[in-house]
PDB file of C-alpha atoms and ligand atoms in Angstrom:
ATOM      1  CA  UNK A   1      16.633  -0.276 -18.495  1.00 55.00           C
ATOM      2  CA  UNK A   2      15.996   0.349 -14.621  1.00 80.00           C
ATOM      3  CA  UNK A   3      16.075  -2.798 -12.347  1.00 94.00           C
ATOM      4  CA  UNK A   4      13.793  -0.471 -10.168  1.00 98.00           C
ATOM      5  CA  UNK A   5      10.994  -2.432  -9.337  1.00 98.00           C
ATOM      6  CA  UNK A   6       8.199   0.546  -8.574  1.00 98.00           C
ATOM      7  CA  UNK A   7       9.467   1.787 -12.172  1.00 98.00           C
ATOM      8  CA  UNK A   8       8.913  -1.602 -13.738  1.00 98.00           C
ATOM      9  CA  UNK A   9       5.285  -1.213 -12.376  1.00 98.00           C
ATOM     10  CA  UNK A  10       4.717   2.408 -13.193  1.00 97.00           C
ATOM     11  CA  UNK A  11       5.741   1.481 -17.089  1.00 97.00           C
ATOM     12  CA  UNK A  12       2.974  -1.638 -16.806  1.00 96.00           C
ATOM     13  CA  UNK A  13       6.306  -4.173 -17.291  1.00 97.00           C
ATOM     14  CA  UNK A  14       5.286  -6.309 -13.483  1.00 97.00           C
ATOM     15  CA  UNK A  15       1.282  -6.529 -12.577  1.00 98.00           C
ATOM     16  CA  UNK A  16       0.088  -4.735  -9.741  1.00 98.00           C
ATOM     17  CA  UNK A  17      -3.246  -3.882  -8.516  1.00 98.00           C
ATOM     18  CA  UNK A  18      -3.559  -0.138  -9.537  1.00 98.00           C
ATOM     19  CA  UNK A  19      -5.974   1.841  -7.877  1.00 98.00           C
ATOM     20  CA  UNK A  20      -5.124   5.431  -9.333  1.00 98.00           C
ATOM     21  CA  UNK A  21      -3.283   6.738 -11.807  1.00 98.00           C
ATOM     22  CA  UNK A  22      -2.733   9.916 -13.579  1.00 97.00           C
ATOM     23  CA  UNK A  23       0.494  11.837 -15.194  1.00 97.00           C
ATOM     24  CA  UNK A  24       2.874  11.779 -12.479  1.00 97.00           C
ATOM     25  CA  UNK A  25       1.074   9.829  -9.601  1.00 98.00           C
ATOM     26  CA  UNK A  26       0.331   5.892  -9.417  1.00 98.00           C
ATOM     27  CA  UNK A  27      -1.387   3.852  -6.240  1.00 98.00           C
ATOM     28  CA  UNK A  28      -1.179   0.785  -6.546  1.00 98.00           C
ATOM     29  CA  UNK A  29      -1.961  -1.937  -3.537  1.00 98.00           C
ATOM     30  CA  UNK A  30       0.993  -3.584  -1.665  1.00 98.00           C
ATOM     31  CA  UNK A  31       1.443  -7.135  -2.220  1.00 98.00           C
ATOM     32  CA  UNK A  32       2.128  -7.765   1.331  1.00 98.00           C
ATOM     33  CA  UNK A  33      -0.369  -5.504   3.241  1.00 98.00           C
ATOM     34  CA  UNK A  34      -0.478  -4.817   6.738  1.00 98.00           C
ATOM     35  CA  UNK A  35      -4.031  -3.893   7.241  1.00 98.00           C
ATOM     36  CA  UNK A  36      -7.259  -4.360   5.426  1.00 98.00           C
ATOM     37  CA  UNK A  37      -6.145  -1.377   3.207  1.00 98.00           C
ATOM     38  CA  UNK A  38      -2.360  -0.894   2.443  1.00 98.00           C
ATOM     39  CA  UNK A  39      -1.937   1.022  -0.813  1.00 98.00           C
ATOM     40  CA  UNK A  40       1.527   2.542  -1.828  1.00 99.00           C
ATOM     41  CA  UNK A  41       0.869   5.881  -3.937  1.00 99.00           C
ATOM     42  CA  UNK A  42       4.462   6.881  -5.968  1.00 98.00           C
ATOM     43  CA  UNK A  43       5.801   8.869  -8.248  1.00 98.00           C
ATOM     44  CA  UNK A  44       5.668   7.594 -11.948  1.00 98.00           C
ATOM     45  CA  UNK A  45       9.257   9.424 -12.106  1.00 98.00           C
ATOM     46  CA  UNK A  46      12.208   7.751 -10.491  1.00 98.00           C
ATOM     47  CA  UNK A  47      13.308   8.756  -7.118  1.00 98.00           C
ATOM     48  CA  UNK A  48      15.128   7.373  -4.459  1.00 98.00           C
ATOM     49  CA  UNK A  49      13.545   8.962  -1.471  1.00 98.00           C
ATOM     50  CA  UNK A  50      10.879  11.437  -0.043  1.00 97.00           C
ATOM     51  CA  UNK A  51      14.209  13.585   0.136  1.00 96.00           C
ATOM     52  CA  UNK A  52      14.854  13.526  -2.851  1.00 97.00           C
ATOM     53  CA  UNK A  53      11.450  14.201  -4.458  1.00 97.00           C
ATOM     54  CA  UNK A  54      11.057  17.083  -2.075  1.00 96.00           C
ATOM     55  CA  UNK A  55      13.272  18.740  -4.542  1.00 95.00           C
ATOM     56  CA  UNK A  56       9.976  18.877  -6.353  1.00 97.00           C
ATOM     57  CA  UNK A  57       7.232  20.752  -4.179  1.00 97.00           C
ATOM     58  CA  UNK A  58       4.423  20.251  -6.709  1.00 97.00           C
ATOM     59  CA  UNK A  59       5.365  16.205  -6.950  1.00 98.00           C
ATOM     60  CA  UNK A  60       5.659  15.874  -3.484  1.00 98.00           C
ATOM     61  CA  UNK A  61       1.859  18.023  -2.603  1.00 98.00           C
ATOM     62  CA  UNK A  62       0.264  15.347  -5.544  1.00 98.00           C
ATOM     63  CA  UNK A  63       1.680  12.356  -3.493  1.00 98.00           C
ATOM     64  CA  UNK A  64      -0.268  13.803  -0.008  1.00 98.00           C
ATOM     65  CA  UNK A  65      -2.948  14.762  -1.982  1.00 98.00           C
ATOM     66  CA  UNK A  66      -3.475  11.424  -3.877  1.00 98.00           C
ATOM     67  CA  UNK A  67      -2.870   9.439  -0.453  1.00 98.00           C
ATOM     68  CA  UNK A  68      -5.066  11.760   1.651  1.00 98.00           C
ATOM     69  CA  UNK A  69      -8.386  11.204  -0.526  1.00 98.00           C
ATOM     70  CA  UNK A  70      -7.444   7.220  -0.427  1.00 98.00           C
ATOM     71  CA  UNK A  71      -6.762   7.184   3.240  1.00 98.00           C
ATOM     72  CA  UNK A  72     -10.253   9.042   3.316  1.00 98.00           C
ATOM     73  CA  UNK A  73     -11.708   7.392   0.610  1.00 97.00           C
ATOM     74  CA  UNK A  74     -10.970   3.433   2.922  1.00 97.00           C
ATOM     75  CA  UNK A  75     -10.731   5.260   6.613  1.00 96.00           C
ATOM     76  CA  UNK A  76     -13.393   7.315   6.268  1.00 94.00           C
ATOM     77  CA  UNK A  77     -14.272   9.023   9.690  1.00 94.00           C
ATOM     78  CA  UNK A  78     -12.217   6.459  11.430  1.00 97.00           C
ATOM     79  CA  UNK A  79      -9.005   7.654  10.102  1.00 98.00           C
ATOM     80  CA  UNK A  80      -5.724   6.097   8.222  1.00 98.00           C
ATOM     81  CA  UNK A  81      -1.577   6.412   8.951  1.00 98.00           C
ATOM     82  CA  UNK A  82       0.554   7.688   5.857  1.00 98.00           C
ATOM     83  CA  UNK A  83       3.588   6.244   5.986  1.00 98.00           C
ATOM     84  CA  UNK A  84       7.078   7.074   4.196  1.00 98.00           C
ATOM     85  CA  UNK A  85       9.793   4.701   5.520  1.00 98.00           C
ATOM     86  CA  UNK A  86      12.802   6.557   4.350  1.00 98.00           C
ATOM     87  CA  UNK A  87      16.665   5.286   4.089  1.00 97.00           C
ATOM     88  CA  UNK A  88      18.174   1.751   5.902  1.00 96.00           C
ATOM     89  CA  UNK A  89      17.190   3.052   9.249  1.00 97.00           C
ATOM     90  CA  UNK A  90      14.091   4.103   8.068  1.00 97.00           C
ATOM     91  CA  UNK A  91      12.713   0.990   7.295  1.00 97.00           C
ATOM     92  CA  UNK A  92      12.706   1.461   3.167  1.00 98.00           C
ATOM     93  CA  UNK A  93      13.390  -1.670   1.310  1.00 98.00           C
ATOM     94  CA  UNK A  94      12.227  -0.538  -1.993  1.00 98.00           C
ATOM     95  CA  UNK A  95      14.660   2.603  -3.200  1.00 98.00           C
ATOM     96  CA  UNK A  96      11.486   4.022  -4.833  1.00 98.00           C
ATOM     97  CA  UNK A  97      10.095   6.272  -3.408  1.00 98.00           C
ATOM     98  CA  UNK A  98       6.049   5.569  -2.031  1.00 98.00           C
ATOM     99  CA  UNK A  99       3.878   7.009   0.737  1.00 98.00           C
ATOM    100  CA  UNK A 100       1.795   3.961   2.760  1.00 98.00           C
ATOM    101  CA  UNK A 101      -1.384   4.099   3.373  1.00 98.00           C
ATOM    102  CA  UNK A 102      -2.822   1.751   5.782  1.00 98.00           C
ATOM    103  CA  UNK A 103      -6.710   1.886   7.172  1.00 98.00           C
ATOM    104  CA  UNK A 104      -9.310  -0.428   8.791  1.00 97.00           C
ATOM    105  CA  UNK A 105      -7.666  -1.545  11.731  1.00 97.00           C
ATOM    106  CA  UNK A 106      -6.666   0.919  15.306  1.00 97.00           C
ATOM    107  CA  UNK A 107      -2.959   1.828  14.310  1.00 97.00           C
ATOM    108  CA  UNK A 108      -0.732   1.450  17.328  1.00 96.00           C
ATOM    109  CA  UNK A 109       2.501   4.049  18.385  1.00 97.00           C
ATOM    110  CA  UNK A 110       5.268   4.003  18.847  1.00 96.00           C
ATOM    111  CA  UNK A 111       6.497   2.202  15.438  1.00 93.00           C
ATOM    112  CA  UNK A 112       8.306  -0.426  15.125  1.00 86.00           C
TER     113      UNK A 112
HETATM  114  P1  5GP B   1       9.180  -0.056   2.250  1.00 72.39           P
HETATM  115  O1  5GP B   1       9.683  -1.189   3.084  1.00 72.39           O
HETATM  116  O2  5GP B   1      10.217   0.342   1.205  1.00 72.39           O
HETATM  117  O3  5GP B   1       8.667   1.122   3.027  1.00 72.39           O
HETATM  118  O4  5GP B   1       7.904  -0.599   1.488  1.00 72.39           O
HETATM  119  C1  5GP B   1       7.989  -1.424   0.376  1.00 72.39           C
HETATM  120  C2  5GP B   1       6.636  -2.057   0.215  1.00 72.39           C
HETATM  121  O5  5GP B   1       6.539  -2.547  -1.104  1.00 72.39           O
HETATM  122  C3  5GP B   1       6.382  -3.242   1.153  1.00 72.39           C
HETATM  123  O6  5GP B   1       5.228  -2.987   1.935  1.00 72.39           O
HETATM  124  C4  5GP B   1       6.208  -4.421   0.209  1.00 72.39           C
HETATM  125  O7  5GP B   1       5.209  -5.315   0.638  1.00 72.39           O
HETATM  126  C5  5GP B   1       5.820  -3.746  -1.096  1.00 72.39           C
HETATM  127  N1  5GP B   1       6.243  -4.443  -2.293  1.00 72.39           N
HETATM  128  C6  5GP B   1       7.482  -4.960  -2.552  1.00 72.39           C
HETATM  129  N2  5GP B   1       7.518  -5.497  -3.780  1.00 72.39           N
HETATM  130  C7  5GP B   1       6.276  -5.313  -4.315  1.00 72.39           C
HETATM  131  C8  5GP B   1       5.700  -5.657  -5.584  1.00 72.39           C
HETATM  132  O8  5GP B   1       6.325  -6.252  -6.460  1.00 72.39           O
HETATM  133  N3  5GP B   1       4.399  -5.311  -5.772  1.00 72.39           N
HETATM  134  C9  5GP B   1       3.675  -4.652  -4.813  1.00 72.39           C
HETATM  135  N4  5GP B   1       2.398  -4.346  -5.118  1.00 72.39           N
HETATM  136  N5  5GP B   1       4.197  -4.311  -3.618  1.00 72.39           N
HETATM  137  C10 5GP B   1       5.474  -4.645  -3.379  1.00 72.39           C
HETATM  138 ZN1   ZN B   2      11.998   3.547  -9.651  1.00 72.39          ZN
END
């Protein structure tokens, strides 16, 4: 069985607060969230990175797709940041891979 956390949620085995779901695509929201709304919108499939799931054009245009209406759906005409930490250096801690999406606060650049 995977000790992948994001694929223990996806198969309903760890609670999380899911706000979409269908076939291949779940959002659920992040259990430590940076901003008023912090989802994380994954594959229900296993990969590592966004790298890796680019292998899959039609995966990776769902995960945009599904974070773009929620970043819309929470920013609304103020806006959102999408997010995919990617790789040690990148900032990923879950090898998973998820697309952020933060909204209803001013985002600030550079990154940390
Ligand atoms: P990363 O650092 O890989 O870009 O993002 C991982 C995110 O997953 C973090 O924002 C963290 O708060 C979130 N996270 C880690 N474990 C869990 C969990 O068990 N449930 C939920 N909902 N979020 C988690
Ligand atoms: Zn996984």
């Amino acid at each position: 069985m995977s000790e992948c956390i994001f694929c223990k949620i996806a198969a309903g085995e760890i609670r999380a607060a899911v706000v979409y779901r269908d076939d291949r695509v779940i959002a659920i929201e992040d259990l430590n969230p940076q901003a008023p709304t912090h989802l994380l919108v994954m594959p229900v499939a296993h990969y590592d990175t966004l790298a890796d799931a680019a292998e899959d054009g039609r995966l990776t245009s769902a995960l945009v797709a599904v974070a773009s209406r929620l970043g819309r759906e929470r920013g609304g005409a103020r806006g959102f940041r999408l997010v995919v930490n990617t790789g040690p250096q990148g900032g990923q801690t879950v090898g998973h891979v998820h697309v952020h999406v933060l909204a209803g606060r001013a985002m600030t650049w550079p990154p940390g």
